[in-house]
Coordinates of N, CA and C in Angstrom, one line a residue:
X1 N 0.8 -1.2 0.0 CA 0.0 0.0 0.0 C 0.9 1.3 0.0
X2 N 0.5 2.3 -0.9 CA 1.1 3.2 -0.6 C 1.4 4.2 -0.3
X3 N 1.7 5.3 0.4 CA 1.8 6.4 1.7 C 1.0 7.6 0.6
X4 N 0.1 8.4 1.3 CA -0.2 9.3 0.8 C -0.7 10.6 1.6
X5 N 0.0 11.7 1.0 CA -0.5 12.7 2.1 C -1.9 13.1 2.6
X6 N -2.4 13.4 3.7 CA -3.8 13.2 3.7 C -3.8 15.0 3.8
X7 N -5.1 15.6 3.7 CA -5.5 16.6 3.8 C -5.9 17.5 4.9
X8 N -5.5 18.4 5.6 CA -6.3 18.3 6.5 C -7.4 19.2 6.7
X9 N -8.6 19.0 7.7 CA -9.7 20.0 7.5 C -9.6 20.6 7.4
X10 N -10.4 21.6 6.7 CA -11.0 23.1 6.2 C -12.4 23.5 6.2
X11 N -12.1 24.6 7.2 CA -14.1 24.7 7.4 C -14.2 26.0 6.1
X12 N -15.3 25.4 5.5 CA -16.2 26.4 4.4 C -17.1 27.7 5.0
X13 N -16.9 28.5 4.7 CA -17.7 29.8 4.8 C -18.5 30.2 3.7
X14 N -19.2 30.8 3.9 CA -20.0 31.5 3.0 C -20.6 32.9 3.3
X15 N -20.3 33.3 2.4 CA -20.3 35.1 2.4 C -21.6 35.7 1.6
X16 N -22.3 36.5 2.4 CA -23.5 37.1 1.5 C -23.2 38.4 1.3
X17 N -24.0 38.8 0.2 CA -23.7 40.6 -0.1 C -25.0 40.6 -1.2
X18 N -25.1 41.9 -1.4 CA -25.9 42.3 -2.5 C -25.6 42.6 -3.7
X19 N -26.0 42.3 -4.9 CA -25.8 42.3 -5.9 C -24.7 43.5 -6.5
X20 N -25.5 44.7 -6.0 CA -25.4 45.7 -6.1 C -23.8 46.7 -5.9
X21 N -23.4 45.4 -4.4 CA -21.8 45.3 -4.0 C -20.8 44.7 -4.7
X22 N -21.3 44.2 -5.8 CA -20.6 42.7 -6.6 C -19.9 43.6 -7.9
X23 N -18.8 43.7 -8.3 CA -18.2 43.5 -10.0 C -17.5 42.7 -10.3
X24 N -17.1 43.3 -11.3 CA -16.0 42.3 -11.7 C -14.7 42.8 -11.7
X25 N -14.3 44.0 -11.5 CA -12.9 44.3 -11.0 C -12.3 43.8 -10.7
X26 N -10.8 43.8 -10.6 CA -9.9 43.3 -9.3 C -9.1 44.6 -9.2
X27 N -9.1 44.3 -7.8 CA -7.8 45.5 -7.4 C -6.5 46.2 -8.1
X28 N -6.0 44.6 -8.9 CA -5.1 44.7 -9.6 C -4.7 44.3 -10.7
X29 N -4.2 44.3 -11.6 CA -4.3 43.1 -12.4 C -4.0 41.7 -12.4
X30 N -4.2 40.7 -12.8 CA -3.4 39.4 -12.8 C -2.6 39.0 -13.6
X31 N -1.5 38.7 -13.8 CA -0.4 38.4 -15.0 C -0.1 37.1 -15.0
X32 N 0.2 36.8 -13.9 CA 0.8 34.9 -13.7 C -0.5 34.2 -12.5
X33 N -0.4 32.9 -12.9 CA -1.0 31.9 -11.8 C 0.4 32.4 -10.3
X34 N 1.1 32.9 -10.1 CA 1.5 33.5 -9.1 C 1.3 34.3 -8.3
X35 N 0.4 35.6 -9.1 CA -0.4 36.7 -8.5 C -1.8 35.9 -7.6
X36 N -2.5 34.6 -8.0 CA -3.4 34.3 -8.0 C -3.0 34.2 -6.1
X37 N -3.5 34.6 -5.3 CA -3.0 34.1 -3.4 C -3.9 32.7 -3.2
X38 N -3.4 31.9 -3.3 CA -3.4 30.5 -3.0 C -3.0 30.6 -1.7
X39 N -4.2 29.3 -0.7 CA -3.5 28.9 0.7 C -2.6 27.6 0.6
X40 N -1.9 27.4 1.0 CA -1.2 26.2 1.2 C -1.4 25.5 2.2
X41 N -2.4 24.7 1.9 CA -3.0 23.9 3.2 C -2.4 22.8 4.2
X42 N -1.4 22.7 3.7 CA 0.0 21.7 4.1 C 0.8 22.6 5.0
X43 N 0.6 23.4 5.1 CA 2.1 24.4 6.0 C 0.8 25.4 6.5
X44 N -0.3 25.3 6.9 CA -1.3 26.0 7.8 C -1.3 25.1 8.8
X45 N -0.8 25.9 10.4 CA -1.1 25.5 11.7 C -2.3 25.1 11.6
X46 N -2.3 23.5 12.2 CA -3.3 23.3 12.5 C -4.5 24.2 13.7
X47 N -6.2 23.8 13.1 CA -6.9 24.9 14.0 C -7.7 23.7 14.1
X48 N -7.9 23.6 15.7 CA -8.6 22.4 16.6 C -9.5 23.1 17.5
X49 N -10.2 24.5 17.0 CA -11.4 25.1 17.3 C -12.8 24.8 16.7
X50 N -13.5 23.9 17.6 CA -14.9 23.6 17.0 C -15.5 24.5 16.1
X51 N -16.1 23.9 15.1 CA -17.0 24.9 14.4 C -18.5 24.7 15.1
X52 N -19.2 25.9 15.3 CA -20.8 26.1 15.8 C -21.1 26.5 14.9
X53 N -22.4 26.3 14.4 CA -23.4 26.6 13.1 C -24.4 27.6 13.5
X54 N -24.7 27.2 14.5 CA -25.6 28.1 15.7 C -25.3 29.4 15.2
X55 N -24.4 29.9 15.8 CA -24.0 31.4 15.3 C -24.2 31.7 13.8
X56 N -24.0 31.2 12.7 CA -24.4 31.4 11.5 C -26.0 31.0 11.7
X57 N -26.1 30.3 12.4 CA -28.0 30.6 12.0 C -28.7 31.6 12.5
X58 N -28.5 31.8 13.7 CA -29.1 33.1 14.4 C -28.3 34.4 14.2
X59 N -27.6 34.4 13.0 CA -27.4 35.7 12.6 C -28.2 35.7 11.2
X60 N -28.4 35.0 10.0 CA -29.2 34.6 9.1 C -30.6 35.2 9.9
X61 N -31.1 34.6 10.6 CA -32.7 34.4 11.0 C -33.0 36.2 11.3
X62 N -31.7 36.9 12.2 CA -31.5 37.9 12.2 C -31.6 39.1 11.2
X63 N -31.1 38.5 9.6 CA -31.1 39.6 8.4 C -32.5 39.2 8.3
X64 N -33.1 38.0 8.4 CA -34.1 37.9 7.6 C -36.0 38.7 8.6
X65 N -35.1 38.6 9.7 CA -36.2 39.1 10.5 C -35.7 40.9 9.9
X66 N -35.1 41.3 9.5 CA -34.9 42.8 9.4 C -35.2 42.9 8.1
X67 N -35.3 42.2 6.8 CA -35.6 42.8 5.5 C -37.2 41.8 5.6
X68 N -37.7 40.6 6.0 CA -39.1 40.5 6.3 C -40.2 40.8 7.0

């Protein structure tokens, strides 16, 4: 069998905004896949802080009690 590096976790976020906040600009331009900031998930300290959902829900329930 043979050795393979394993991955380690990564918690997903998700970001809301309004349309309105959205283009397509960038700050700067892009010239090479070098400019592109890549994380390197292999050389990130590990983070052994629980994720709670809780808090993303009762801030959700939050916007939606304010625009309904």
């Amino acid at each position: 069998m043979e050795s393979r590096k394993v991955m380690p976790n990564m918690y997903i976020g998700k970001i809301e905004c309004d349309w309105n906040d959205v283009s397509a600009k960038s700050e700067f331009p892009l010239r090479t896949i070098e400019d592109v900031p890549f994380v390197n998930v292999y050389e990130m300290e590990e983070d052994t802080t629980p994720f709670d959902i809780k808090d993303l829900i009762v801030a959700a329930k939050a916007r939606q009690k304010k625009t309904g």
